CSV table of C-alpha atoms in Angstrom, one decimal:
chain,number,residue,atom,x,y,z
P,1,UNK,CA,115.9,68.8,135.1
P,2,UNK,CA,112.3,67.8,135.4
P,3,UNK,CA,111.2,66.9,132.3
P,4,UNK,CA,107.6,65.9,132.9
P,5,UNK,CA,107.1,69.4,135.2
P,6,UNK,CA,108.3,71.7,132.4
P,7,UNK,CA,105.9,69.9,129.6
P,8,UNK,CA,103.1,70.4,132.2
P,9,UNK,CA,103.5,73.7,133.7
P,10,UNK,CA,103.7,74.7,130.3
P,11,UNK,CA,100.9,72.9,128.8
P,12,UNK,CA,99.3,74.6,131.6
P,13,UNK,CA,100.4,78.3,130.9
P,14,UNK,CA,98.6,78.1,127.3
P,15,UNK,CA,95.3,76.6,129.0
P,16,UNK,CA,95.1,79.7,131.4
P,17,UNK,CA,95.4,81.7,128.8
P,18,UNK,CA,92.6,79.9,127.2
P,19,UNK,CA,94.1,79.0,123.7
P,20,UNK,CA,94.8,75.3,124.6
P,21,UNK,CA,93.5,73.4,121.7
P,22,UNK,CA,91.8,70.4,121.7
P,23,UNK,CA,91.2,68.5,118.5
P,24,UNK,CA,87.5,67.8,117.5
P,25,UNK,CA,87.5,64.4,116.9
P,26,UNK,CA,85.1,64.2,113.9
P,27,UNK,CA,83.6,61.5,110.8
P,28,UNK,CA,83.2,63.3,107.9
P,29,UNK,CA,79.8,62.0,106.0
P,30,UNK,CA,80.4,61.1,102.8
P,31,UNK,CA,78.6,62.7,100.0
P,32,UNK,CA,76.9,64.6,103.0
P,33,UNK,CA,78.7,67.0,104.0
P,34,UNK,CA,79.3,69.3,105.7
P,35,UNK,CA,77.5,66.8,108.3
P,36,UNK,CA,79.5,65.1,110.0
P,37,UNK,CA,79.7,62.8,113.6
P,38,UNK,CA,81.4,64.7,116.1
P,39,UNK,CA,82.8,62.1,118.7
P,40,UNK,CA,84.5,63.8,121.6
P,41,UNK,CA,81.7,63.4,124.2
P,42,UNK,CA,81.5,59.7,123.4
P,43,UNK,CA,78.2,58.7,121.6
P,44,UNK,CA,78.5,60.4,117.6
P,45,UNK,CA,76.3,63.2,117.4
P,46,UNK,CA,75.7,64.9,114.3
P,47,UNK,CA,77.0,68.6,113.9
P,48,UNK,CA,77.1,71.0,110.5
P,49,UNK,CA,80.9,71.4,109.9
P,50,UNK,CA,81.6,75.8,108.8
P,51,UNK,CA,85.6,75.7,109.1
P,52,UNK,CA,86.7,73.0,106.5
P,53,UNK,CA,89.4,74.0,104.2
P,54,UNK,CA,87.8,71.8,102.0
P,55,UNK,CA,86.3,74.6,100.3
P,56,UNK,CA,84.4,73.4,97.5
P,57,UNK,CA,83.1,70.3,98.9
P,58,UNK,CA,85.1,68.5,96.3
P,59,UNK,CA,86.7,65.8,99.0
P,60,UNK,CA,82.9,64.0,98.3
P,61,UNK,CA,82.8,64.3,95.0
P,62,UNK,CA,82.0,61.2,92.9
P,63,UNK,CA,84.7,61.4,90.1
P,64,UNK,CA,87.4,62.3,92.8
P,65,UNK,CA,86.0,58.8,94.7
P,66,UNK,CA,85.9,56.9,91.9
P,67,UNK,CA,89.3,57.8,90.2
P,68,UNK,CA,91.0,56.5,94.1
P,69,UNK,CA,88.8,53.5,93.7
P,70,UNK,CA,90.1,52.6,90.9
P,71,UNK,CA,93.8,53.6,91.4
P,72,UNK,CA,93.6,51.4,95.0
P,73,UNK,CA,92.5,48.6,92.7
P,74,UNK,CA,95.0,49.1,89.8
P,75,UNK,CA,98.2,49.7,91.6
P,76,UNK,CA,97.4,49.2,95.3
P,77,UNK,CA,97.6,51.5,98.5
P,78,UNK,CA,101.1,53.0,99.0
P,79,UNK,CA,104.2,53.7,96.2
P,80,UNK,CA,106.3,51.7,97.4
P,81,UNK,CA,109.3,54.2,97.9
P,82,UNK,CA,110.9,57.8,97.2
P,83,UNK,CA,110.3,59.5,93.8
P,84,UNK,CA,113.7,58.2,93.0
P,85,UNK,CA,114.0,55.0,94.6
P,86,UNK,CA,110.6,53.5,92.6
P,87,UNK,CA,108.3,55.7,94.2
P,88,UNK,CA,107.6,57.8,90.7
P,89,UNK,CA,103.9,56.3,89.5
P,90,UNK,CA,102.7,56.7,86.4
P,91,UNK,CA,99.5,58.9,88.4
P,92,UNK,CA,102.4,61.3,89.5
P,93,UNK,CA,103.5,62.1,86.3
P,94,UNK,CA,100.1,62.3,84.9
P,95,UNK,CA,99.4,65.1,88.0
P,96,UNK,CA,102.6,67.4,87.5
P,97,UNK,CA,101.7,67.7,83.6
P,98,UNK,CA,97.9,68.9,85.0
P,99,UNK,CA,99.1,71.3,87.7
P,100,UNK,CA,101.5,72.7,84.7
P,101,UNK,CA,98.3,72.9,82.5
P,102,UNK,CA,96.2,74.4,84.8
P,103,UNK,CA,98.7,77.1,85.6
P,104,UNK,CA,100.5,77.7,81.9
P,105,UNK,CA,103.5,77.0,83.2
P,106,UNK,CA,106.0,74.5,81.3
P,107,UNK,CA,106.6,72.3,84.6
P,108,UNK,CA,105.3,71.1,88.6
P,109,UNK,CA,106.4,69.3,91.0
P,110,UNK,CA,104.2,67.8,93.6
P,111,UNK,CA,105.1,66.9,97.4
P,112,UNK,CA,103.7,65.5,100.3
P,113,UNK,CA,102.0,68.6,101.9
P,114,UNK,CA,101.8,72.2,100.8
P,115,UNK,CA,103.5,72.8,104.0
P,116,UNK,CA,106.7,70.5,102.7
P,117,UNK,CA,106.2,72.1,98.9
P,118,UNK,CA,107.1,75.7,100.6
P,119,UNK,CA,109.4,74.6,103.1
P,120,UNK,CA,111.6,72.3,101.0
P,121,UNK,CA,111.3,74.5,97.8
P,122,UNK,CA,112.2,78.1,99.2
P,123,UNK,CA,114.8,76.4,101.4
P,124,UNK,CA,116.6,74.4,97.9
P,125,UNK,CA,116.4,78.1,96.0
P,126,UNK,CA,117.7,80.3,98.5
P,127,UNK,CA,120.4,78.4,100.0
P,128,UNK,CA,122.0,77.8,96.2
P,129,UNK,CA,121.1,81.0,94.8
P,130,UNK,CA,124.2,83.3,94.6
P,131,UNK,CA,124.1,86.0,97.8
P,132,UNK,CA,120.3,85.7,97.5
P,133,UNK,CA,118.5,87.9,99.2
P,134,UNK,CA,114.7,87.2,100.6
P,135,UNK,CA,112.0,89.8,100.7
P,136,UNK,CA,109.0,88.2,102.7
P,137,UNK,CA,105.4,89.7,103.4
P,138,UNK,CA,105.0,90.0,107.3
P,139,UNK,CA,102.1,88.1,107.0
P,140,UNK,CA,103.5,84.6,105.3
P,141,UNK,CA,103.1,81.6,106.4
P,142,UNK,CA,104.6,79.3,109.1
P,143,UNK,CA,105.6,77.0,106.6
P,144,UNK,CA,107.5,80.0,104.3
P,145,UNK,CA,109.1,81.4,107.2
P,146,UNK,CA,110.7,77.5,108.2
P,147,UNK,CA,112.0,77.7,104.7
P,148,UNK,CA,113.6,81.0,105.1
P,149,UNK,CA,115.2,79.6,108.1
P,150,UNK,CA,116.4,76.7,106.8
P,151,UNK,CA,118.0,78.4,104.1
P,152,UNK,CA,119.9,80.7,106.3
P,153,UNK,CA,119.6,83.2,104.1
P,154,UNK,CA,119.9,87.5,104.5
P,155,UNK,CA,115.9,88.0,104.9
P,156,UNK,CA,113.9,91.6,104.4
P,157,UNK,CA,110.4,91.9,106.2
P,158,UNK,CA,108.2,94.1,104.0
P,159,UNK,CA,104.9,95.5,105.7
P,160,UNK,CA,102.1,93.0,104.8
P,161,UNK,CA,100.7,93.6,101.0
P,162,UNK,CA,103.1,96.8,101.0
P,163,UNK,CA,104.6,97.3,97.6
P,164,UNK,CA,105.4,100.7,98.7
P,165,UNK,CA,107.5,99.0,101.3
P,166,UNK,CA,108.7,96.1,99.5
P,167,UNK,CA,110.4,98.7,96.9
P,168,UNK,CA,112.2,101.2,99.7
P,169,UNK,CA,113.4,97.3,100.8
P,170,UNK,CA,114.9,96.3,97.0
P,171,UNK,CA,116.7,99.6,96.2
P,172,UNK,CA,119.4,98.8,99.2
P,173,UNK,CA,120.5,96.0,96.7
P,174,UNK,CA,122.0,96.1,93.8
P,175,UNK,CA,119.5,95.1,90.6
P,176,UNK,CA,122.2,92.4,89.8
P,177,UNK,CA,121.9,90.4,93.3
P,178,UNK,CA,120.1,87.3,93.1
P,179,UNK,CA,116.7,88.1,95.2
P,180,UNK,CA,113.3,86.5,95.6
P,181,UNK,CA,109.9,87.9,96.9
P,182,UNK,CA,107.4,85.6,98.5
P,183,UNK,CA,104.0,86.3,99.4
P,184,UNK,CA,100.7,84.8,99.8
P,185,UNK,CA,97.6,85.2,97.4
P,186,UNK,CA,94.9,85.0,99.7
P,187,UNK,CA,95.7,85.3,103.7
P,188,UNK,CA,94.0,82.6,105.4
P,189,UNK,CA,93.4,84.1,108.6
P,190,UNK,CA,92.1,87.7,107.7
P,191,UNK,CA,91.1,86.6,104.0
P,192,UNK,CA,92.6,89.7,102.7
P,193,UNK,CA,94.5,89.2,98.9
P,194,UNK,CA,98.1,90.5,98.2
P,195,UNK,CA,98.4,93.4,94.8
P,196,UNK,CA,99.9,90.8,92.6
P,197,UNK,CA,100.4,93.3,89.5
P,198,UNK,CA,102.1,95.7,91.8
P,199,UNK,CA,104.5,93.0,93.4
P,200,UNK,CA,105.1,91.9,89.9
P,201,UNK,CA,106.2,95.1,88.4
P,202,UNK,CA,108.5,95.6,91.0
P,203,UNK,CA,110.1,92.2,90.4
P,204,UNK,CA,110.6,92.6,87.2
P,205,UNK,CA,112.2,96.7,87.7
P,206,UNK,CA,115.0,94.8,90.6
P,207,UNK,CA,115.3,91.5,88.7
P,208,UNK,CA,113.7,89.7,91.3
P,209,UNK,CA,111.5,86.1,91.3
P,210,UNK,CA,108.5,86.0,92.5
P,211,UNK,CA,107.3,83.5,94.6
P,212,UNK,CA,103.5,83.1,95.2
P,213,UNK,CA,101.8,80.8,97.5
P,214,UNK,CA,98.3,80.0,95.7
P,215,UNK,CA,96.9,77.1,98.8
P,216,UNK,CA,94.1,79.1,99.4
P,217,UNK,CA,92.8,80.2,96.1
P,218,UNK,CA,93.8,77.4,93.6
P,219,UNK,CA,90.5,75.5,92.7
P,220,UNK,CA,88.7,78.8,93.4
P,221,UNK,CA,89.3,81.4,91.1
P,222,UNK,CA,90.6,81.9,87.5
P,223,UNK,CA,88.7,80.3,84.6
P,224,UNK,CA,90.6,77.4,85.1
P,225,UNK,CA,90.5,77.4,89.2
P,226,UNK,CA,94.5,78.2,88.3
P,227,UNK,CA,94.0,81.1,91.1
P,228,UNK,CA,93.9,84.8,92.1
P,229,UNK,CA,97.2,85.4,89.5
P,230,UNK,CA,94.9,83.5,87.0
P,231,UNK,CA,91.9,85.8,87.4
P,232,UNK,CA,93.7,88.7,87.4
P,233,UNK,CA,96.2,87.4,84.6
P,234,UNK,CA,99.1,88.0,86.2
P,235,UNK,CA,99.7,84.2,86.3
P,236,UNK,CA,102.3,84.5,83.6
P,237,UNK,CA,104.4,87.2,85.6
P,238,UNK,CA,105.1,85.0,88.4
P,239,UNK,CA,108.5,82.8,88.8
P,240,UNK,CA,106.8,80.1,91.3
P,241,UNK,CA,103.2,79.4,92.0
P,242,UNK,CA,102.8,77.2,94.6
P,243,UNK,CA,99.5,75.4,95.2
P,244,UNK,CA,98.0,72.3,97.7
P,245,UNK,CA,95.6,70.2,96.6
P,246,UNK,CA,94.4,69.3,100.2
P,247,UNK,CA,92.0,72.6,99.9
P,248,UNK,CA,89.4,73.5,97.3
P,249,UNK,CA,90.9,70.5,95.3
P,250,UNK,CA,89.4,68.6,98.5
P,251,UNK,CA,92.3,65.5,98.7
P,252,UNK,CA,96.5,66.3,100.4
P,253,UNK,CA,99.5,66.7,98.7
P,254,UNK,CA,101.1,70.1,97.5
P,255,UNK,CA,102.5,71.7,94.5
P,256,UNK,CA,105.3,73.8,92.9
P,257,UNK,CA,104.5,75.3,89.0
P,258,UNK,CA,107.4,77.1,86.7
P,259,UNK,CA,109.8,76.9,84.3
P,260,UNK,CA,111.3,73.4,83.3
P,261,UNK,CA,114.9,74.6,84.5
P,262,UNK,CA,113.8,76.1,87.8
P,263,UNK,CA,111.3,72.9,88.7
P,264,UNK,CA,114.3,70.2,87.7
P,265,UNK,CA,116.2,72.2,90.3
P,266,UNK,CA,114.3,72.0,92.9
P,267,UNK,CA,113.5,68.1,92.4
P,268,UNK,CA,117.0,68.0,91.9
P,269,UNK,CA,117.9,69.9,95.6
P,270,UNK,CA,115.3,70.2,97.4
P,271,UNK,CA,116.0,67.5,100.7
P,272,UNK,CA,112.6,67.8,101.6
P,273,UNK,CA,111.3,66.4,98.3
P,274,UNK,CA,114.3,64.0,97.7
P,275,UNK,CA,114.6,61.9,100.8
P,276,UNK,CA,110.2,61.6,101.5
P,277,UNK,CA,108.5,58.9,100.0
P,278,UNK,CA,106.0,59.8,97.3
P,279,UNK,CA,102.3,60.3,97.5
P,280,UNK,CA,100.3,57.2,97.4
P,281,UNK,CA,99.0,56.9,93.9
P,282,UNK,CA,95.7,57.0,94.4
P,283,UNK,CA,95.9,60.3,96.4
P,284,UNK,CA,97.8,61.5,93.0
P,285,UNK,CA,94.4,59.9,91.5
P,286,UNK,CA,92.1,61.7,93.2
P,287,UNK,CA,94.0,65.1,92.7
P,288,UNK,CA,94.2,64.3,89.1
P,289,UNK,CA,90.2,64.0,88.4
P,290,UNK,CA,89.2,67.1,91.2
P,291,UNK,CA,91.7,69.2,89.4
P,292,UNK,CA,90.7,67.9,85.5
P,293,UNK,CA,86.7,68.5,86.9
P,294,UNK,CA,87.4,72.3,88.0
P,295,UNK,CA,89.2,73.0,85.1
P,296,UNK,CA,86.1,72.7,83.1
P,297,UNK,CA,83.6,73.6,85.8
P,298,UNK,CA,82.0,76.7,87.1
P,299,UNK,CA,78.9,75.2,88.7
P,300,UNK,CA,81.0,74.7,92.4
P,301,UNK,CA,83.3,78.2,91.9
P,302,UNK,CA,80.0,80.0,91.0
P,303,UNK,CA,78.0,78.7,93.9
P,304,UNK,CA,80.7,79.1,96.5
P,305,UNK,CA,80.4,82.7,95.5
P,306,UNK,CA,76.8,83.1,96.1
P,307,UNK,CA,76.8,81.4,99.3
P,308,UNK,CA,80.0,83.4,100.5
P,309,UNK,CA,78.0,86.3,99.6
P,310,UNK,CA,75.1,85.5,101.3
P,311,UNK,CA,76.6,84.8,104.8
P,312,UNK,CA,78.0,87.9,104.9
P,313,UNK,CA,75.2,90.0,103.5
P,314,UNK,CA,73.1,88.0,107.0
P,315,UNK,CA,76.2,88.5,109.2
P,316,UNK,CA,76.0,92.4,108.6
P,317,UNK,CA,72.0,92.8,109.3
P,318,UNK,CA,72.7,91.0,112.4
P,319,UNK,CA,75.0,93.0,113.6
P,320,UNK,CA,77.7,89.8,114.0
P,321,UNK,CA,81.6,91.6,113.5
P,322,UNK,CA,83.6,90.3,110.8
P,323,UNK,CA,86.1,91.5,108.8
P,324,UNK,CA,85.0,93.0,105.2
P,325,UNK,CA,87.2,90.7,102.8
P,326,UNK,CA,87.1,90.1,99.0
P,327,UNK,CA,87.6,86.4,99.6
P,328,UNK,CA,85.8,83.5,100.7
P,329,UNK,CA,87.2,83.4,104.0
P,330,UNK,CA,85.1,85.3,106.5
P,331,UNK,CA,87.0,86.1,110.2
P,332,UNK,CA,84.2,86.9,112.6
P,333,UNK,CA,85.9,88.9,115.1
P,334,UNK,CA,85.6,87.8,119.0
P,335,UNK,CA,88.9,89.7,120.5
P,336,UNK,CA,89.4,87.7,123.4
P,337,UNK,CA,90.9,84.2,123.6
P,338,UNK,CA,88.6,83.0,126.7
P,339,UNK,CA,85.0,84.3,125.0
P,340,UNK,CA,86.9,82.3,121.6
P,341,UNK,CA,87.1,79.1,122.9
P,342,UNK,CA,83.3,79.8,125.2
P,343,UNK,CA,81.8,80.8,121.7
P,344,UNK,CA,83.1,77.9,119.8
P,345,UNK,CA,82.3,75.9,122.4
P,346,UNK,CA,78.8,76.8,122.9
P,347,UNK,CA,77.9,76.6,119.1
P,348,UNK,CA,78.9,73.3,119.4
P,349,UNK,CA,77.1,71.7,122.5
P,350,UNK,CA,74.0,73.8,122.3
P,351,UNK,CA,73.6,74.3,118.2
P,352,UNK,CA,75.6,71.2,116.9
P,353,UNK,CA,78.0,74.1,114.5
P,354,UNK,CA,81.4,73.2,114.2
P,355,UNK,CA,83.5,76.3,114.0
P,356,UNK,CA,87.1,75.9,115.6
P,357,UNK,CA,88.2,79.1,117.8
P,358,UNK,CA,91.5,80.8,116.0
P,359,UNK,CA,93.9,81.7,118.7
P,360,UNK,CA,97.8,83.2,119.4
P,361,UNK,CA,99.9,82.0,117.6
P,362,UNK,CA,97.6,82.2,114.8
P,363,UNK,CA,96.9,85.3,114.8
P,364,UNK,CA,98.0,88.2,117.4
P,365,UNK,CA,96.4,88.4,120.7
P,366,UNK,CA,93.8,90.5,120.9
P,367,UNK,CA,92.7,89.9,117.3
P,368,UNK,CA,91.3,86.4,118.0
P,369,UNK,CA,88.3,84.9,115.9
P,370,UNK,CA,86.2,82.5,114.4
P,371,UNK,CA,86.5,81.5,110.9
P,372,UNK,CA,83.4,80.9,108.5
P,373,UNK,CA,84.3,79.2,105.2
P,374,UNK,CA,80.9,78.7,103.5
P,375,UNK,CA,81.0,75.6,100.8
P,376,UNK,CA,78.2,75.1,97.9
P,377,UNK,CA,76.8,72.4,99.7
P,378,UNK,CA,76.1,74.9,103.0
P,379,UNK,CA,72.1,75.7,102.4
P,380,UNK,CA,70.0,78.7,103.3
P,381,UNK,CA,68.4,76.8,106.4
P,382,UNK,CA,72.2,76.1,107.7
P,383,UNK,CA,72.9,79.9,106.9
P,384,UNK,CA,69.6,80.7,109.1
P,385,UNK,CA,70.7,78.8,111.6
P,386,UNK,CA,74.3,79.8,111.6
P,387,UNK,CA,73.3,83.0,112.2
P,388,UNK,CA,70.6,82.5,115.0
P,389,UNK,CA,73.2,80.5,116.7
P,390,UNK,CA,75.7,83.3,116.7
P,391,UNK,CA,73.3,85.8,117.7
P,392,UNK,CA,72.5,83.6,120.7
P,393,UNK,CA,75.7,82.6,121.8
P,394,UNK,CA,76.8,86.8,120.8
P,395,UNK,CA,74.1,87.6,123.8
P,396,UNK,CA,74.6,84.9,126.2
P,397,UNK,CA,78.9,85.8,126.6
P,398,UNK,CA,78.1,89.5,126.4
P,399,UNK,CA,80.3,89.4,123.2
P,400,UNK,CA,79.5,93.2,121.4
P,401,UNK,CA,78.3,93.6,118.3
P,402,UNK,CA,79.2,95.4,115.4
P,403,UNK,CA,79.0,99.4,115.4
């Protein structure tokens, strides 16, 4: 076989259907952003970032700076193993008692990524749990669906944010079969957010756990930034919240929270957690202060609202299509993958606006995008400009309009 061929003719396929992706190679500017350099074309240019995860701007933040300072200089750069082999720092046990705080749970767990937190978690439950049974929202996330893989366990498909679905799916089993449902809070590609009390009440009629994957609302919502189950008090309903901190907590790393028992377990089984060497501590550090700051502050959750707000209220007088959420995450609809990738493309050479095109597999053909995440550091001059530069690049690719 002809190795090289295959890798290139299919390399080429996805570039003739115009969702090759290339990676913006970018300097973030610290305690500036969202500026950052953009260096692709060689000489730095200066561009306004609108499509960081780092929601709340809290990746610049001085206390979050300060506290990895200070770790770097207290314990040094990397932990010096797996969480069993040495690798458990004092700043990691300090973290896992926060994350329980900040979600009332009695225990957490953190891992490398919020990717490995799903995958490694939902793998270790399902695989031991007795003729478990998975019920999974159509819409969850790459990393949930490797665990369910992994796991090799029977798997139910329930219509996305369905509970009318999800129940017709539990009564085939019996109520004393060991079964967990998975879902997501907020959807990070259409920004829509799952009916937590109505998955919850079914749990509890089929003696089911829940397992709820918070990445893209922890930080953000609750009085304590614990999340969407938090604002909605539903928090204490819920088996498993699962959480990142490489979002609106602004640093890397990811989370499980729950019951001593069920958390010992997992740290216990989970390969994924057992055989990766730990976080560096000062990344714990950093996690530590961002979350300890947004436990007590509404100034950034607050603002981030307003702005959010505000770019859509501008989006709809000018006409620009995006999909109505009740979240922060605005999709502005585009439809085509080649007019995607022209869009994002021109915003970027001719406006200096960073927004990265959102292609298949992402999201379904035909449904492609790009997607607006507004910060508290994103002014009303950016917002102007954001929306002129749309408008522009809207008329110049013959891209239609709203109705």
């Amino acid at each position: 076989m002809d190795y090289e061929s295959f890798f290139k003719q299919k390399l080429q396929d996805i570039k003739t259907e115009g969702r090759y992706r290339i990676f913006a190679d970018l300097e973030r500017c610290a305690k500036d952003f969202p500026y950052a350099y953009y260096y692709n074309e060689g000489d730095p240019r200066r561009v306004i970032v609108w499509c960081a995860n780092d929601y709340l701007a809290m990746g610049q933040h001085e206390k979050v700076l300060n506290a990895m300072r200070g770790a770097i200089d207290r314990v040094g750069a990397g932990a010096g193993g797996t969480r069993n082999i040495s690798g458990t720092n004092h700043y990691h046990v300090l973290l896992e008692k926060e994350i329980a705080d900040l979600h009332d749970k009695e225990s957490a767990l953190i891992f490398s990524s919020g990717y490995v937190s799903n995958e490694a978690s939902i793998s270790a439950l399902a695989t031991h749990l007795p003729e478990c049974v998975i019920f999974s929202d159509a819409h969850n996330h790459a990393s949930i669906i490797q665990g369910i893989r992994n796991s090799r366990t029977p798997k139910e498909i329930f219509q996305h944010n369905n509970p009318t679905h999800l129940k017709e799916l539990l009564s085939r089993y019996p109520r004393e079969r060991a079964k967990l449902i998975i879902f997501e809070s907020v959807y990070s590609m259409d920004g829509d957010i799952a009916p937590i009390e109505a998955f919850c009440d079914l749990a509890e009629e089929y003696k089911a756990l829940t397992f709820i994957d918070e990445v893209h609302a922890v930080g953000m919502y609750g009085h304590k930034g614990g999340g969407i189950a938090q604002r909605d008090k539903q928090d204490h309903r819920l088996s498993i919240i699962e959480g990142t901190l490489g979002k609106a907590f602004g640093v890397v790393g990811g989370y499980i929270a729950s019951s001593s028992y069920l958390v010992d377990f997992v740290r216990s089984f989970a390969s994924g957690f057992i055989f990766t060497t730990s976080m560096p501590p000062a990344v714990a550090a950093a996690s530590l202060a961002s979350i300890q700051h947004l436990k007590m502050s509404q100034v950034e959750r607050q603002r981030h609202q307003e702005r959010v707000q505000k770019v859509k209220k501008r989006l709809t007088q000018a006409g620009i299509p995006f999909m109505p959420t009740s979240s922060h995450i605005i999709p502005i609809l585009v439809r085509n993958a080649h007019q995607c990738k022209l869009a994002s493309d021109q915003l970027l050479k001719e406006h200096n606006i960073y927004v990265q095109p959102i292609n298949y597999p992402t999201v379904p053909r035909g449904t492609e995008r790009l997607r607006i995440t507004p910060s508290p550091v994103h002014t009303d001059q950016m917002i102007d400009d954001l929306i002129d530069a749309l408008k522009s690049v809207w008329d110049n690719l013959y891209i239609e309009y709203a109705a």
